[in-house]
Short mmCIF file of N, CA and C in Angstrom, two decimals:
data_model
loop_
_atom_site.label_atom_id
_atom_site.label_comp_id
_atom_site.label_asym_id
_atom_site.label_seq_id
_atom_site.Cartn_x
_atom_site.Cartn_y
_atom_site.Cartn_z
N MET A 109 55.11 -119.90 181.94
CA MET A 109 55.74 -118.74 181.33
C MET A 109 55.20 -117.48 182.01
N GLU A 110 56.08 -116.57 182.29
CA GLU A 110 55.69 -115.26 182.83
C GLU A 110 54.90 -114.52 181.76
N PRO A 111 53.73 -113.93 182.12
CA PRO A 111 52.96 -113.20 181.11
C PRO A 111 53.76 -112.04 180.51
N LEU A 112 53.68 -111.89 179.20
CA LEU A 112 54.37 -110.80 178.51
C LEU A 112 53.38 -109.69 178.20
N GLY A 113 53.89 -108.45 178.11
CA GLY A 113 53.05 -107.34 177.66
C GLY A 113 52.78 -106.33 178.74
N ALA A 114 51.63 -105.67 178.60
CA ALA A 114 51.21 -104.59 179.50
C ALA A 114 49.70 -104.68 179.66
N THR A 115 49.15 -103.89 180.57
CA THR A 115 47.71 -103.91 180.79
C THR A 115 46.99 -102.75 180.12
N THR A 116 47.72 -101.75 179.64
CA THR A 116 47.12 -100.63 178.91
C THR A 116 47.91 -100.39 177.63
N TRP A 117 47.18 -100.33 176.52
CA TRP A 117 47.77 -100.08 175.21
C TRP A 117 47.00 -98.97 174.52
N VAL A 118 47.71 -98.16 173.74
CA VAL A 118 47.09 -97.06 173.01
C VAL A 118 47.40 -97.20 171.52
N ILE A 119 46.35 -97.08 170.71
CA ILE A 119 46.51 -97.05 169.26
C ILE A 119 46.00 -95.68 168.81
N PRO A 120 46.90 -94.70 168.61
CA PRO A 120 46.44 -93.36 168.28
C PRO A 120 45.94 -93.20 166.85
N GLU A 121 46.22 -94.16 165.99
CA GLU A 121 45.82 -94.10 164.59
C GLU A 121 44.68 -95.08 164.36
N GLY A 122 43.59 -94.60 163.77
CA GLY A 122 42.50 -95.48 163.42
C GLY A 122 41.68 -94.88 162.29
N TYR A 123 41.27 -95.73 161.35
CA TYR A 123 40.45 -95.28 160.22
C TYR A 123 39.89 -96.51 159.52
N LEU A 124 38.57 -96.64 159.49
CA LEU A 124 37.93 -97.73 158.78
C LEU A 124 37.52 -97.25 157.39
N PRO A 125 38.18 -97.70 156.34
CA PRO A 125 37.78 -97.29 154.99
C PRO A 125 36.31 -97.63 154.73
N GLY A 126 35.63 -96.77 154.01
CA GLY A 126 34.20 -96.92 153.78
C GLY A 126 33.82 -97.86 152.67
N SER A 127 34.77 -98.30 151.87
CA SER A 127 34.43 -99.20 150.77
C SER A 127 35.48 -100.30 150.67
N SER A 128 35.18 -101.30 149.86
CA SER A 128 36.07 -102.46 149.71
C SER A 128 35.96 -103.00 148.30
N SER A 129 36.95 -103.79 147.90
CA SER A 129 36.88 -104.54 146.65
C SER A 129 37.36 -105.94 146.95
N GLY A 130 36.87 -106.89 146.22
CA GLY A 130 37.28 -108.27 146.44
C GLY A 130 36.26 -109.02 147.28
N PRO A 131 36.49 -110.34 147.45
CA PRO A 131 35.52 -111.18 148.15
C PRO A 131 35.41 -110.81 149.63
N GLN A 132 34.19 -110.88 150.13
CA GLN A 132 33.96 -110.56 151.54
C GLN A 132 33.50 -111.82 152.27
N PRO A 133 33.86 -112.03 153.50
CA PRO A 133 34.38 -111.05 154.44
C PRO A 133 35.90 -110.93 154.43
N GLN A 134 36.61 -111.82 153.71
CA GLN A 134 38.07 -111.83 153.77
C GLN A 134 38.68 -110.49 153.35
N MET A 135 38.17 -109.87 152.30
CA MET A 135 38.78 -108.66 151.77
C MET A 135 38.00 -107.40 152.10
N LEU A 136 37.12 -107.47 153.09
CA LEU A 136 36.43 -106.28 153.57
C LEU A 136 37.46 -105.36 154.22
N SER A 137 37.48 -104.09 153.83
CA SER A 137 38.38 -103.14 154.49
C SER A 137 38.08 -103.16 155.98
N HIS A 138 39.14 -103.31 156.79
CA HIS A 138 38.93 -103.40 158.23
C HIS A 138 40.17 -102.99 159.00
N GLU A 139 39.96 -102.76 160.29
CA GLU A 139 41.05 -102.57 161.24
C GLU A 139 40.89 -103.62 162.32
N THR A 140 42.01 -104.07 162.84
CA THR A 140 42.03 -105.14 163.83
C THR A 140 42.98 -104.80 164.95
N VAL A 141 42.59 -105.12 166.17
CA VAL A 141 43.55 -105.13 167.27
C VAL A 141 43.87 -106.60 167.51
N CYS A 142 45.16 -106.94 167.34
CA CYS A 142 45.63 -108.30 167.52
C CYS A 142 46.16 -108.40 168.96
N LEU A 143 45.60 -109.30 169.74
CA LEU A 143 45.95 -109.43 171.15
C LEU A 143 46.57 -110.79 171.41
N LEU A 144 47.66 -110.81 172.17
CA LEU A 144 48.35 -112.04 172.53
C LEU A 144 48.39 -112.14 174.05
N ASN A 145 47.89 -113.26 174.57
CA ASN A 145 47.93 -113.53 176.00
C ASN A 145 48.84 -114.73 176.22
N THR A 146 50.06 -114.50 176.74
CA THR A 146 51.00 -115.59 176.99
C THR A 146 50.85 -116.17 178.38
N GLY A 147 49.97 -115.58 179.20
CA GLY A 147 49.82 -115.99 180.59
C GLY A 147 48.96 -117.24 180.75
N ASP A 148 48.87 -117.70 181.99
CA ASP A 148 48.12 -118.91 182.32
C ASP A 148 46.68 -118.63 182.73
N GLU A 149 46.25 -117.37 182.69
CA GLU A 149 44.87 -117.00 183.02
C GLU A 149 44.28 -116.20 181.87
N ASP A 150 42.96 -116.33 181.66
CA ASP A 150 42.28 -115.54 180.64
C ASP A 150 42.45 -114.05 180.92
N ALA A 151 42.56 -113.27 179.86
CA ALA A 151 42.65 -111.81 179.97
C ALA A 151 41.32 -111.21 179.55
N HIS A 152 40.76 -110.38 180.41
CA HIS A 152 39.50 -109.68 180.12
C HIS A 152 39.87 -108.26 179.68
N VAL A 153 39.52 -107.96 178.44
CA VAL A 153 40.00 -106.75 177.78
C VAL A 153 38.83 -105.84 177.45
N GLU A 154 39.03 -104.53 177.65
CA GLU A 154 38.05 -103.52 177.25
C GLU A 154 38.67 -102.63 176.18
N ILE A 155 37.88 -102.35 175.15
CA ILE A 155 38.31 -101.51 174.03
C ILE A 155 37.43 -100.26 174.02
N THR A 156 38.05 -99.09 174.08
CA THR A 156 37.34 -97.82 174.01
C THR A 156 37.86 -97.04 172.81
N VAL A 157 36.95 -96.47 172.04
CA VAL A 157 37.30 -95.71 170.83
C VAL A 157 37.05 -94.23 171.08
N PHE A 158 38.03 -93.40 170.72
CA PHE A 158 37.95 -91.96 170.88
C PHE A 158 37.84 -91.31 169.50
N LEU A 159 36.92 -90.35 169.38
CA LEU A 159 36.65 -89.66 168.12
C LEU A 159 37.05 -88.19 168.23
N ALA A 160 37.24 -87.54 167.10
CA ALA A 160 37.63 -86.12 167.09
C ALA A 160 36.47 -85.21 167.47
N ASP A 161 35.24 -85.60 167.13
CA ASP A 161 34.12 -84.67 167.30
C ASP A 161 32.92 -85.25 168.03
N ALA A 162 33.15 -86.31 168.83
CA ALA A 162 32.06 -86.93 169.58
C ALA A 162 32.63 -87.62 170.82
N GLU A 163 31.74 -87.97 171.73
CA GLU A 163 32.15 -88.66 172.94
C GLU A 163 32.69 -90.06 172.60
N PRO A 164 33.53 -90.62 173.47
CA PRO A 164 34.09 -91.96 173.22
C PRO A 164 32.99 -93.01 173.08
N LEU A 165 33.32 -94.06 172.34
CA LEU A 165 32.43 -95.21 172.15
C LEU A 165 32.96 -96.39 172.95
N GLY A 166 32.04 -97.22 173.44
CA GLY A 166 32.43 -98.38 174.21
C GLY A 166 32.32 -98.10 175.69
N PRO A 167 32.97 -98.89 176.50
CA PRO A 167 33.92 -99.92 176.09
C PRO A 167 33.24 -101.22 175.67
N TRP A 168 33.90 -101.91 174.76
CA TRP A 168 33.51 -103.26 174.36
C TRP A 168 34.38 -104.22 175.15
N SER A 169 33.84 -105.35 175.50
CA SER A 169 34.58 -106.35 176.27
C SER A 169 34.85 -107.58 175.41
N VAL A 170 36.08 -108.06 175.45
CA VAL A 170 36.46 -109.30 174.80
C VAL A 170 37.34 -110.09 175.77
N THR A 171 37.40 -111.38 175.59
CA THR A 171 38.26 -112.23 176.41
C THR A 171 39.29 -112.89 175.51
N VAL A 172 40.54 -112.82 175.95
CA VAL A 172 41.63 -113.52 175.27
C VAL A 172 42.00 -114.70 176.16
N PRO A 173 41.68 -115.91 175.74
CA PRO A 173 41.97 -117.07 176.58
C PRO A 173 43.47 -117.20 176.90
N ALA A 174 43.76 -117.88 177.99
CA ALA A 174 45.15 -118.11 178.39
C ALA A 174 45.91 -118.79 177.25
N ARG A 175 47.13 -118.30 177.03
CA ARG A 175 48.05 -118.86 176.03
C ARG A 175 47.45 -118.89 174.62
N ARG A 176 46.70 -117.84 174.30
CA ARG A 176 46.04 -117.75 172.99
C ARG A 176 46.16 -116.34 172.42
N THR A 177 45.72 -116.21 171.17
CA THR A 177 45.66 -114.92 170.51
C THR A 177 44.23 -114.66 170.06
N LEU A 178 43.88 -113.40 169.95
CA LEU A 178 42.56 -112.99 169.46
C LEU A 178 42.77 -111.80 168.52
N HIS A 179 42.22 -111.90 167.32
CA HIS A 179 42.27 -110.79 166.38
C HIS A 179 40.85 -110.22 166.29
N GLN A 180 40.65 -109.06 166.93
CA GLN A 180 39.34 -108.45 167.01
C GLN A 180 39.23 -107.31 166.00
N ARG A 181 38.36 -107.50 164.99
CA ARG A 181 38.12 -106.43 164.03
C ARG A 181 37.26 -105.35 164.68
N PHE A 182 37.68 -104.10 164.50
CA PHE A 182 36.90 -102.98 165.03
C PHE A 182 35.52 -102.93 164.39
N ASN A 183 35.43 -103.25 163.11
CA ASN A 183 34.12 -103.20 162.43
C ASN A 183 33.23 -104.39 162.79
N ASP A 184 33.70 -105.34 163.60
CA ASP A 184 32.87 -106.43 164.08
C ASP A 184 32.37 -106.21 165.51
N LEU A 185 32.78 -105.11 166.14
CA LEU A 185 32.29 -104.81 167.49
C LEU A 185 30.81 -104.49 167.41
N THR A 186 30.03 -105.02 168.34
CA THR A 186 28.58 -104.82 168.32
C THR A 186 28.18 -103.71 169.27
N GLY A 187 26.96 -103.21 169.09
CA GLY A 187 26.50 -102.06 169.87
C GLY A 187 26.73 -100.82 169.04
N PRO A 188 27.25 -99.75 169.64
CA PRO A 188 27.56 -98.60 168.80
C PRO A 188 28.65 -98.97 167.81
N LEU A 189 28.44 -98.63 166.55
CA LEU A 189 29.41 -99.00 165.52
C LEU A 189 30.54 -97.97 165.44
N VAL A 190 31.75 -98.45 165.23
CA VAL A 190 32.86 -97.56 164.95
C VAL A 190 32.61 -96.98 163.56
N PRO A 191 32.54 -95.65 163.45
CA PRO A 191 32.18 -95.07 162.15
C PRO A 191 33.24 -95.28 161.08
N ARG A 192 32.78 -95.47 159.86
CA ARG A 192 33.68 -95.59 158.71
C ARG A 192 34.03 -94.20 158.19
N ASP A 193 35.15 -94.11 157.50
CA ASP A 193 35.63 -92.85 156.91
C ASP A 193 35.77 -91.74 157.95
N THR A 194 36.16 -92.12 159.16
CA THR A 194 36.32 -91.19 160.27
C THR A 194 37.59 -91.54 161.03
N ASP A 195 38.41 -90.53 161.33
CA ASP A 195 39.60 -90.76 162.15
C ASP A 195 39.18 -91.12 163.57
N TYR A 196 39.88 -92.07 164.18
CA TYR A 196 39.64 -92.40 165.58
C TYR A 196 40.92 -92.94 166.20
N ALA A 197 40.90 -93.10 167.51
CA ALA A 197 41.99 -93.71 168.26
C ALA A 197 41.35 -94.68 169.25
N SER A 198 42.15 -95.56 169.82
CA SER A 198 41.59 -96.53 170.76
C SER A 198 42.53 -96.76 171.93
N VAL A 199 41.91 -97.12 173.05
CA VAL A 199 42.64 -97.50 174.26
C VAL A 199 42.19 -98.91 174.61
N ILE A 200 43.17 -99.77 174.85
CA ILE A 200 42.94 -101.17 175.18
C ILE A 200 43.39 -101.37 176.63
N ARG A 201 42.46 -101.82 177.49
CA ARG A 201 42.79 -102.07 178.90
C ARG A 201 42.49 -103.53 179.22
N SER A 202 43.42 -104.16 179.93
CA SER A 202 43.28 -105.58 180.25
C SER A 202 43.56 -105.82 181.73
N ASP A 203 42.90 -106.83 182.30
CA ASP A 203 43.17 -107.16 183.69
C ASP A 203 44.40 -108.05 183.84
N ARG A 204 44.98 -108.48 182.73
CA ARG A 204 46.20 -109.28 182.70
C ARG A 204 47.12 -108.71 181.62
N PRO A 205 48.43 -108.89 181.74
CA PRO A 205 49.31 -108.41 180.68
C PRO A 205 49.01 -109.11 179.35
N VAL A 206 48.93 -108.32 178.29
CA VAL A 206 48.77 -108.80 176.93
C VAL A 206 49.68 -107.97 176.03
N VAL A 207 49.88 -108.43 174.81
CA VAL A 207 50.58 -107.66 173.78
C VAL A 207 49.55 -107.28 172.74
N ALA A 208 49.58 -106.00 172.29
CA ALA A 208 48.60 -105.51 171.32
C ALA A 208 49.31 -105.00 170.07
N GLN A 209 48.73 -105.33 168.94
CA GLN A 209 49.21 -104.87 167.64
C GLN A 209 48.02 -104.36 166.85
N HIS A 210 48.25 -103.37 165.99
CA HIS A 210 47.19 -102.76 165.18
C HIS A 210 47.44 -103.10 163.72
N THR A 211 46.38 -103.52 163.02
CA THR A 211 46.49 -103.86 161.59
C THR A 211 45.31 -103.28 160.83
N ARG A 212 45.57 -102.74 159.64
CA ARG A 212 44.49 -102.27 158.76
C ARG A 212 44.66 -102.91 157.39
N LEU A 213 43.55 -103.40 156.86
CA LEU A 213 43.48 -103.82 155.46
C LEU A 213 42.63 -102.78 154.74
N ASP A 214 43.21 -102.11 153.78
CA ASP A 214 42.50 -101.12 152.97
C ASP A 214 42.34 -101.72 151.58
N SER A 215 41.13 -102.15 151.26
CA SER A 215 40.89 -102.80 149.97
C SER A 215 39.95 -101.96 149.10
N ARG A 216 40.04 -100.63 149.25
CA ARG A 216 39.18 -99.76 148.44
C ARG A 216 39.47 -99.89 146.95
N GLN A 217 40.68 -100.29 146.61
CA GLN A 217 41.01 -100.51 145.20
C GLN A 217 41.60 -101.91 145.06
N ALA A 218 41.72 -102.38 143.85
CA ALA A 218 42.21 -103.74 143.63
C ALA A 218 43.62 -103.94 144.18
N GLU A 219 44.44 -102.88 144.19
CA GLU A 219 45.79 -102.94 144.76
C GLU A 219 45.65 -102.68 146.25
N ASN A 220 45.51 -103.73 147.03
CA ASN A 220 45.25 -103.62 148.46
C ASN A 220 46.45 -103.07 149.21
N ALA A 221 46.16 -102.44 150.35
CA ALA A 221 47.21 -101.93 151.23
C ALA A 221 47.03 -102.56 152.60
N LEU A 222 48.12 -102.96 153.23
CA LEU A 222 48.09 -103.52 154.57
C LEU A 222 49.07 -102.73 155.43
N LEU A 223 48.58 -102.27 156.56
CA LEU A 223 49.40 -101.51 157.51
C LEU A 223 49.36 -102.25 158.84
N THR A 224 50.49 -102.41 159.50
CA THR A 224 50.50 -103.01 160.81
C THR A 224 51.58 -102.37 161.65
N THR A 225 51.30 -102.21 162.93
CA THR A 225 52.26 -101.62 163.85
C THR A 225 51.96 -102.08 165.26
N ILE A 226 52.96 -102.14 166.09
CA ILE A 226 52.74 -102.47 167.50
C ILE A 226 52.07 -101.28 168.16
N ALA A 227 51.14 -101.53 169.06
CA ALA A 227 50.49 -100.45 169.79
C ALA A 227 51.47 -99.88 170.80
N TYR A 228 51.13 -98.75 171.41
CA TYR A 228 51.97 -98.11 172.43
C TYR A 228 51.57 -98.64 173.79
N ALA A 229 52.50 -99.23 174.51
CA ALA A 229 52.22 -99.71 175.86
C ALA A 229 52.31 -98.54 176.83
N ALA A 230 51.18 -98.18 177.41
CA ALA A 230 51.13 -97.01 178.30
C ALA A 230 51.40 -97.40 179.74
#
């Protein structure tokens, strides 16, 4: 199969809620970049986070195996932590075409909210 997607994706909306309700880790408020690699080679992906009042964070490196998907929570990235209760944006760069989607689970109250949207292929 011909690889689908692009090598650069932009998610201009980002916000990690500072609190959660419900069982964890399943219901921990989080944001995720969902990556799909339809190609026959592993995709090496870098995630960089941009803040309104500080220098960018990252890049973090993840690998999406060939013909697989990876759902990477922003709050699970190690090293500098993506701050909670702070607006941010992210840029996803890959050495192979991938498809990127953005998802947020906001469980600050018992009535949970889920937001998902396709990222912008730059």
